[in-house]
């Protein structure tokens, strides 16, 4: 899916953090936008105790209550990344804000920060907890708050990569633009970087190589975005 190759990119800027609840709230306040999760009540959330790769569809979950109303809202989490938004919602925000999603290649160049390895320079599996909000438990049957967070963490909580980007690994998957051969011509959304749910034993995608796929209309509590624009 992602072989080593040479790419040519135009100059671009990319946000140092993932888009926050505060920023998305400003968009909603200005436009009265209603996300797909609010319209269709089909957001997917997680709670400890579920088998690996199992998620719950919660009709009450949307970006203000990204884990469902029973698990609390974002009132004290405005500096956390926004989640429970779909690819379509991400595009709507970008159109309003005058930005765009990074391409698959732009995201990878920015995340690598000059490195040619699986991670940016300085990161290995034994110290990734300094750089990424991920799941440290052996499985997801028991809650894991090893790093102080069960779900998302505030942006800039963990160390940045050498180019000053925070949370390129972990916290939330980040939507990107682009297509892969495995899409087979279907409209598929792609996301990169891994999330708070990912662990070494499940979905170890917190690196600069892995490319995830999701339905463009799907909303998950571990899926958000980082914006970019041309210089």
PDB file of C-alpha atoms in Angstrom:
ATOM      1  CA  UNK A   1       0.000   0.000   0.000  1.00  0.00           C
ATOM      2  CA  UNK A   2       2.802   2.427   0.824  1.00  0.00           C
ATOM      3  CA  UNK A   3       6.136   1.402  -0.720  1.00  0.00           C
ATOM      4  CA  UNK A   4       9.215   3.576  -0.354  1.00  0.00           C
ATOM      5  CA  UNK A   5       9.345   5.985  -3.283  1.00  0.00           C
ATOM      6  CA  UNK A   6      10.307   9.515  -4.291  1.00  0.00           C
ATOM      7  CA  UNK A   7       7.555  12.147  -4.296  1.00  0.00           C
ATOM      8  CA  UNK A   8       7.502  15.792  -5.350  1.00  0.00           C
ATOM      9  CA  UNK A   9       5.379  18.169  -3.297  1.00  0.00           C
ATOM     10  CA  UNK A  10       4.585  21.841  -3.554  1.00  0.00           C
ATOM     11  CA  UNK A  11       5.260  24.035  -0.529  1.00  0.00           C
ATOM     12  CA  UNK A  12       2.576  23.642   2.123  1.00  0.00           C
ATOM     13  CA  UNK A  13       1.835  24.515   5.730  1.00  0.00           C
ATOM     14  CA  UNK A  14       0.406  22.033   8.216  1.00  0.00           C
ATOM     15  CA  UNK A  15      -1.084  22.662  11.654  1.00  0.00           C
ATOM     16  CA  UNK A  16       1.142  21.891  14.632  1.00  0.00           C
ATOM     17  CA  UNK A  17      -1.778  20.238  16.447  1.00  0.00           C
ATOM     18  CA  UNK A  18      -4.891  18.287  15.675  1.00  0.00           C
ATOM     19  CA  UNK A  19      -8.064  20.367  15.347  1.00  0.00           C
ATOM     20  CA  UNK A  20      -9.527  20.994  18.780  1.00  0.00           C
ATOM     21  CA  UNK A  21     -13.053  20.960  20.134  1.00  0.00           C
ATOM     22  CA  UNK A  22     -12.733  24.712  20.621  1.00  0.00           C
ATOM     23  CA  UNK A  23     -11.971  25.291  16.948  1.00  0.00           C
ATOM     24  CA  UNK A  24     -14.779  23.027  15.773  1.00  0.00           C
ATOM     25  CA  UNK A  25     -17.205  24.707  18.178  1.00  0.00           C
ATOM     26  CA  UNK A  26     -16.406  28.065  16.561  1.00  0.00           C
ATOM     27  CA  UNK A  27     -17.270  26.580  13.170  1.00  0.00           C
ATOM     28  CA  UNK A  28     -20.586  25.212  14.432  1.00  0.00           C
ATOM     29  CA  UNK A  29     -21.455  28.496  16.168  1.00  0.00           C
ATOM     30  CA  UNK A  30     -20.829  30.402  12.934  1.00  0.00           C
ATOM     31  CA  UNK A  31     -22.624  28.044  10.566  1.00  0.00           C
ATOM     32  CA  UNK A  32     -25.120  25.987  12.622  1.00  0.00           C
ATOM     33  CA  UNK A  33     -23.567  22.950  10.964  1.00  0.00           C
ATOM     34  CA  UNK A  34     -24.994  19.579  11.962  1.00  0.00           C
ATOM     35  CA  UNK A  35     -22.605  16.630  11.775  1.00  0.00           C
ATOM     36  CA  UNK A  36     -23.509  13.269  10.271  1.00  0.00           C
ATOM     37  CA  UNK A  37     -23.426  11.646  13.706  1.00  0.00           C
ATOM     38  CA  UNK A  38     -26.106  14.103  14.846  1.00  0.00           C
ATOM     39  CA  UNK A  39     -28.221  13.438  11.790  1.00  0.00           C
ATOM     40  CA  UNK A  40     -27.991   9.657  11.690  1.00  0.00           C
ATOM     41  CA  UNK A  41     -27.190   8.799  15.345  1.00  0.00           C
ATOM     42  CA  UNK A  42     -24.648   6.211  14.245  1.00  0.00           C
ATOM     43  CA  UNK A  43     -21.351   7.246  15.853  1.00  0.00           C
ATOM     44  CA  UNK A  44     -19.102   4.434  17.042  1.00  0.00           C
ATOM     45  CA  UNK A  45     -17.671   4.655  20.563  1.00  0.00           C
ATOM     46  CA  UNK A  46     -15.598   2.466  22.864  1.00  0.00           C
ATOM     47  CA  UNK A  47     -15.674   1.436  26.488  1.00  0.00           C
ATOM     48  CA  UNK A  48     -13.271  -0.920  28.292  1.00  0.00           C
ATOM     49  CA  UNK A  49     -14.453  -4.510  28.323  1.00  0.00           C
ATOM     50  CA  UNK A  50     -15.117  -4.866  24.614  1.00  0.00           C
ATOM     51  CA  UNK A  51     -13.295  -7.537  22.641  1.00  0.00           C
ATOM     52  CA  UNK A  52     -10.515  -6.401  20.351  1.00  0.00           C
ATOM     53  CA  UNK A  53     -11.650  -4.246  17.432  1.00  0.00           C
ATOM     54  CA  UNK A  54     -15.232  -4.157  18.729  1.00  0.00           C
ATOM     55  CA  UNK A  55     -16.992  -0.783  18.991  1.00  0.00           C
ATOM     56  CA  UNK A  56     -20.431   0.307  20.135  1.00  0.00           C
ATOM     57  CA  UNK A  57     -22.893   2.284  18.031  1.00  0.00           C
ATOM     58  CA  UNK A  58     -24.185   4.983  20.385  1.00  0.00           C
ATOM     59  CA  UNK A  59     -27.146   7.030  19.186  1.00  0.00           C
ATOM     60  CA  UNK A  60     -26.323   9.787  21.702  1.00  0.00           C
ATOM     61  CA  UNK A  61     -22.694  10.278  20.617  1.00  0.00           C
ATOM     62  CA  UNK A  62     -21.528  13.203  18.532  1.00  0.00           C
ATOM     63  CA  UNK A  63     -18.693  15.703  18.747  1.00  0.00           C
ATOM     64  CA  UNK A  64     -19.996  17.380  21.948  1.00  0.00           C
ATOM     65  CA  UNK A  65     -20.405  13.941  23.579  1.00  0.00           C
ATOM     66  CA  UNK A  66     -17.802  11.907  21.686  1.00  0.00           C
ATOM     67  CA  UNK A  67     -18.197   8.839  23.904  1.00  0.00           C
ATOM     68  CA  UNK A  68     -21.969   9.183  24.324  1.00  0.00           C
ATOM     69  CA  UNK A  69     -23.921  11.272  26.804  1.00  0.00           C
ATOM     70  CA  UNK A  70     -23.510   8.678  29.566  1.00  0.00           C
ATOM     71  CA  UNK A  71     -19.722   9.159  29.502  1.00  0.00           C
ATOM     72  CA  UNK A  72     -19.708  12.945  29.725  1.00  0.00           C
ATOM     73  CA  UNK A  73     -19.198  15.870  27.383  1.00  0.00           C
ATOM     74  CA  UNK A  74     -16.361  18.151  26.306  1.00  0.00           C
ATOM     75  CA  UNK A  75     -17.000  21.112  28.619  1.00  0.00           C
ATOM     76  CA  UNK A  76     -13.621  20.605  30.295  1.00  0.00           C
ATOM     77  CA  UNK A  77     -11.971  19.255  27.139  1.00  0.00           C
ATOM     78  CA  UNK A  78     -12.020  22.157  24.706  1.00  0.00           C
ATOM     79  CA  UNK A  79      -8.271  21.727  24.121  1.00  0.00           C
ATOM     80  CA  UNK A  80      -8.702  18.053  23.198  1.00  0.00           C
ATOM     81  CA  UNK A  81      -8.941  17.045  19.538  1.00  0.00           C
ATOM     82  CA  UNK A  82     -12.451  16.998  18.107  1.00  0.00           C
ATOM     83  CA  UNK A  83     -13.747  13.487  17.373  1.00  0.00           C
ATOM     84  CA  UNK A  84     -16.935  11.772  16.237  1.00  0.00           C
ATOM     85  CA  UNK A  85     -16.770  13.675  12.984  1.00  0.00           C
ATOM     86  CA  UNK A  86     -16.853  12.051   9.579  1.00  0.00           C
ATOM     87  CA  UNK A  87     -14.723  12.767   6.539  1.00  0.00           C
ATOM     88  CA  UNK A  88     -17.668  14.756   5.128  1.00  0.00           C
ATOM     89  CA  UNK A  89     -17.766  16.852   8.311  1.00  0.00           C
ATOM     90  CA  UNK A  90     -14.027  17.428   8.117  1.00  0.00           C
ATOM     91  CA  UNK A  91     -14.392  18.753   4.567  1.00  0.00           C
ATOM     92  CA  UNK A  92     -17.186  21.087   5.669  1.00  0.00           C
ATOM     93  CA  UNK A  93     -14.964  22.546   8.387  1.00  0.00           C
ATOM     94  CA  UNK A  94     -12.063  22.989   5.967  1.00  0.00           C
ATOM     95  CA  UNK A  95     -14.265  24.773   3.443  1.00  0.00           C
ATOM     96  CA  UNK A  96     -15.423  27.223   6.129  1.00  0.00           C
ATOM     97  CA  UNK A  97     -11.946  27.806   7.561  1.00  0.00           C
ATOM     98  CA  UNK A  98     -10.176  28.218   4.216  1.00  0.00           C
ATOM     99  CA  UNK A  99      -7.907  25.241   4.790  1.00  0.00           C
ATOM    100  CA  UNK A 100      -7.805  21.651   3.561  1.00  0.00           C
ATOM    101  CA  UNK A 101      -6.856  18.172   4.621  1.00  0.00           C
ATOM    102  CA  UNK A 102      -3.232  17.186   3.985  1.00  0.00           C
ATOM    103  CA  UNK A 103      -2.573  14.656   1.275  1.00  0.00           C
ATOM    104  CA  UNK A 104      -1.357  11.211   2.274  1.00  0.00           C
ATOM    105  CA  UNK A 105       2.115  12.188   1.103  1.00  0.00           C
ATOM    106  CA  UNK A 106       2.151  15.578   2.812  1.00  0.00           C
ATOM    107  CA  UNK A 107       1.133  14.010   6.094  1.00  0.00           C
ATOM    108  CA  UNK A 108       3.891  11.432   5.833  1.00  0.00           C
ATOM    109  CA  UNK A 109       6.609  13.957   5.006  1.00  0.00           C
ATOM    110  CA  UNK A 110       5.512  16.161   7.903  1.00  0.00           C
ATOM    111  CA  UNK A 111       5.270  13.274  10.351  1.00  0.00           C
ATOM    112  CA  UNK A 112       8.659  11.817   9.403  1.00  0.00           C
ATOM    113  CA  UNK A 113      10.388  15.196   9.797  1.00  0.00           C
ATOM    114  CA  UNK A 114      13.290  14.008   7.654  1.00  0.00           C
ATOM    115  CA  UNK A 115      13.451  10.468   8.986  1.00  0.00           C
ATOM    116  CA  UNK A 116      13.628   7.444   6.697  1.00  0.00           C
ATOM    117  CA  UNK A 117      12.508   4.981   9.372  1.00  0.00           C
ATOM    118  CA  UNK A 118       9.143   3.818  10.679  1.00  0.00           C
ATOM    119  CA  UNK A 119       9.079   6.646  13.240  1.00  0.00           C
ATOM    120  CA  UNK A 120      10.454  10.171  13.305  1.00  0.00           C
ATOM    121  CA  UNK A 121      13.928  10.559  14.775  1.00  0.00           C
ATOM    122  CA  UNK A 122      14.189   9.808  18.474  1.00  0.00           C
ATOM    123  CA  UNK A 123      11.175   7.512  18.700  1.00  0.00           C
ATOM    124  CA  UNK A 124      11.272   3.770  19.335  1.00  0.00           C
ATOM    125  CA  UNK A 125       8.627   1.439  20.683  1.00  0.00           C
ATOM    126  CA  UNK A 126      10.200   1.569  24.131  1.00  0.00           C
ATOM    127  CA  UNK A 127       9.848   5.372  24.429  1.00  0.00           C
ATOM    128  CA  UNK A 128       6.819   6.128  22.281  1.00  0.00           C
ATOM    129  CA  UNK A 129       4.821   6.832  25.454  1.00  0.00           C
ATOM    130  CA  UNK A 130       6.731  10.137  25.636  1.00  0.00           C
ATOM    131  CA  UNK A 131       5.410  11.171  22.216  1.00  0.00           C
ATOM    132  CA  UNK A 132       2.004   9.551  21.775  1.00  0.00           C
ATOM    133  CA  UNK A 133      -1.269   9.012  23.626  1.00  0.00           C
ATOM    134  CA  UNK A 134      -1.819   5.305  22.976  1.00  0.00           C
ATOM    135  CA  UNK A 135      -3.280   2.293  24.803  1.00  0.00           C
ATOM    136  CA  UNK A 136      -0.676   0.598  26.996  1.00  0.00           C
ATOM    137  CA  UNK A 137      -2.753  -2.341  28.224  1.00  0.00           C
ATOM    138  CA  UNK A 138      -2.261  -5.808  26.772  1.00  0.00           C
ATOM    139  CA  UNK A 139      -5.888  -5.806  25.625  1.00  0.00           C
ATOM    140  CA  UNK A 140      -8.970  -3.608  25.876  1.00  0.00           C
ATOM    141  CA  UNK A 141     -10.852  -5.617  28.469  1.00  0.00           C
ATOM    142  CA  UNK A 142      -9.629  -3.419  31.315  1.00  0.00           C
ATOM    143  CA  UNK A 143      -9.443   0.393  31.337  1.00  0.00           C
ATOM    144  CA  UNK A 144      -5.944   1.748  30.678  1.00  0.00           C
ATOM    145  CA  UNK A 145      -4.981   5.135  32.107  1.00  0.00           C
ATOM    146  CA  UNK A 146      -1.248   4.474  32.268  1.00  0.00           C
ATOM    147  CA  UNK A 147      -0.484   7.873  30.736  1.00  0.00           C
ATOM    148  CA  UNK A 148      -3.265   9.653  32.608  1.00  0.00           C
ATOM    149  CA  UNK A 149      -5.890   9.433  29.866  1.00  0.00           C
ATOM    150  CA  UNK A 150      -8.501   6.838  29.010  1.00  0.00           C
ATOM    151  CA  UNK A 151      -9.529   8.513  25.773  1.00  0.00           C
ATOM    152  CA  UNK A 152      -8.121  11.684  24.147  1.00  0.00           C
ATOM    153  CA  UNK A 153      -5.559  13.973  25.742  1.00  0.00           C
ATOM    154  CA  UNK A 154      -5.135  17.753  25.385  1.00  0.00           C
ATOM    155  CA  UNK A 155      -3.083  18.721  22.346  1.00  0.00           C
ATOM    156  CA  UNK A 156       0.586  19.423  23.143  1.00  0.00           C
ATOM    157  CA  UNK A 157       0.519  17.062  26.129  1.00  0.00           C
ATOM    158  CA  UNK A 158       3.208  14.849  24.622  1.00  0.00           C
ATOM    159  CA  UNK A 159       6.520  15.726  22.964  1.00  0.00           C
ATOM    160  CA  UNK A 160       6.528  17.131  19.429  1.00  0.00           C
ATOM    161  CA  UNK A 161       8.395  15.681  16.476  1.00  0.00           C
ATOM    162  CA  UNK A 162      11.584  17.450  15.277  1.00  0.00           C
ATOM    163  CA  UNK A 163       9.550  19.813  13.087  1.00  0.00           C
ATOM    164  CA  UNK A 164       7.270  20.892  15.944  1.00  0.00           C
ATOM    165  CA  UNK A 165       4.174  18.785  15.185  1.00  0.00           C
ATOM    166  CA  UNK A 166       2.351  17.311  18.160  1.00  0.00           C
ATOM    167  CA  UNK A 167       0.374  14.061  18.290  1.00  0.00           C
ATOM    168  CA  UNK A 168       1.313  12.872  14.831  1.00  0.00           C
ATOM    169  CA  UNK A 169       1.266   9.469  16.508  1.00  0.00           C
ATOM    170  CA  UNK A 170      -1.623   8.552  18.768  1.00  0.00           C
ATOM    171  CA  UNK A 171      -4.428  10.650  20.267  1.00  0.00           C
ATOM    172  CA  UNK A 172      -6.674  10.543  17.166  1.00  0.00           C
ATOM    173  CA  UNK A 173      -6.423   9.237  13.635  1.00  0.00           C
ATOM    174  CA  UNK A 174      -6.146  12.164  11.202  1.00  0.00           C
ATOM    175  CA  UNK A 175      -8.089  12.347   7.942  1.00  0.00           C
ATOM    176  CA  UNK A 176      -5.999  12.789   4.785  1.00  0.00           C
ATOM    177  CA  UNK A 177      -6.759  13.157   1.096  1.00  0.00           C
ATOM    178  CA  UNK A 178      -5.690  10.534  -1.421  1.00  0.00           C
ATOM    179  CA  UNK A 179      -6.483   7.074  -2.709  1.00  0.00           C
ATOM    180  CA  UNK A 180      -4.900   3.634  -2.697  1.00  0.00           C
ATOM    181  CA  UNK A 181      -5.023   0.709  -5.096  1.00  0.00           C
ATOM    182  CA  UNK A 182      -6.993  -1.259  -2.508  1.00  0.00           C
ATOM    183  CA  UNK A 183      -9.833   1.276  -2.776  1.00  0.00           C
ATOM    184  CA  UNK A 184     -10.653  -0.263  -6.176  1.00  0.00           C
ATOM    185  CA  UNK A 185     -12.283   2.933  -7.375  1.00  0.00           C
ATOM    186  CA  UNK A 186     -14.615   3.257  -4.380  1.00  0.00           C
ATOM    187  CA  UNK A 187     -14.827   6.492  -2.410  1.00  0.00           C
ATOM    188  CA  UNK A 188     -12.894   5.648   0.737  1.00  0.00           C
ATOM    189  CA  UNK A 189     -11.606   8.034   3.383  1.00  0.00           C
ATOM    190  CA  UNK A 190      -8.106   7.522   4.742  1.00  0.00           C
ATOM    191  CA  UNK A 191      -6.615   8.453   8.083  1.00  0.00           C
ATOM    192  CA  UNK A 192      -3.131   8.247   9.563  1.00  0.00           C
ATOM    193  CA  UNK A 193      -1.126   8.297  12.771  1.00  0.00           C
ATOM    194  CA  UNK A 194      -3.028   5.942  15.071  1.00  0.00           C
ATOM    195  CA  UNK A 195      -5.091   6.919  18.108  1.00  0.00           C
ATOM    196  CA  UNK A 196      -5.556   6.597  21.853  1.00  0.00           C
ATOM    197  CA  UNK A 197      -7.148   3.178  21.233  1.00  0.00           C
ATOM    198  CA  UNK A 198      -4.158   1.747  19.351  1.00  0.00           C
ATOM    199  CA  UNK A 199      -1.712  -0.485  21.201  1.00  0.00           C
ATOM    200  CA  UNK A 200       1.326  -2.596  20.379  1.00  0.00           C
ATOM    201  CA  UNK A 201      -0.966  -5.633  20.363  1.00  0.00           C
ATOM    202  CA  UNK A 202      -3.908  -4.136  18.470  1.00  0.00           C
ATOM    203  CA  UNK A 203      -3.804  -1.737  15.531  1.00  0.00           C
ATOM    204  CA  UNK A 204      -0.180  -0.705  16.051  1.00  0.00           C
ATOM    205  CA  UNK A 205      -0.622   2.075  13.480  1.00  0.00           C
ATOM    206  CA  UNK A 206       1.087   4.870  15.440  1.00  0.00           C
ATOM    207  CA  UNK A 207       3.861   5.351  12.907  1.00  0.00           C
ATOM    208  CA  UNK A 208       4.628   7.163   9.653  1.00  0.00           C
ATOM    209  CA  UNK A 209       3.893   4.204   7.370  1.00  0.00           C
ATOM    210  CA  UNK A 210       0.421   2.899   8.114  1.00  0.00           C
ATOM    211  CA  UNK A 211      -2.627   4.152   6.170  1.00  0.00           C
ATOM    212  CA  UNK A 212      -6.077   3.397   7.558  1.00  0.00           C
ATOM    213  CA  UNK A 213      -9.380   3.315   5.694  1.00  0.00           C
ATOM    214  CA  UNK A 214     -12.903   4.232   6.775  1.00  0.00           C
ATOM    215  CA  UNK A 215     -16.282   4.928   5.213  1.00  0.00           C
ATOM    216  CA  UNK A 216     -16.512   8.676   4.411  1.00  0.00           C
ATOM    217  CA  UNK A 217     -19.779   8.869   6.348  1.00  0.00           C
ATOM    218  CA  UNK A 218     -18.555   7.047   9.457  1.00  0.00           C
ATOM    219  CA  UNK A 219     -17.907   8.788  12.788  1.00  0.00           C
ATOM    220  CA  UNK A 220     -15.628   7.306  15.460  1.00  0.00           C
ATOM    221  CA  UNK A 221     -14.530   8.593  18.851  1.00  0.00           C
ATOM    222  CA  UNK A 222     -10.869   8.140  17.892  1.00  0.00           C
ATOM    223  CA  UNK A 223     -10.990   9.906  14.532  1.00  0.00           C
ATOM    224  CA  UNK A 224     -10.284  13.610  13.886  1.00  0.00           C
ATOM    225  CA  UNK A 225      -8.160  15.803  11.660  1.00  0.00           C
ATOM    226  CA  UNK A 226      -5.182  18.091  11.226  1.00  0.00           C
ATOM    227  CA  UNK A 227      -5.470  20.840   8.629  1.00  0.00           C
ATOM    228  CA  UNK A 228      -3.080  22.068   5.968  1.00  0.00           C
ATOM    229  CA  UNK A 229      -2.892  24.753   3.288  1.00  0.00           C
ATOM    230  CA  UNK A 230      -0.666  25.832   0.435  1.00  0.00           C
ATOM    231  CA  UNK A 231       1.956  28.454   1.177  1.00  0.00           C
TER     232      UNK A 231
END
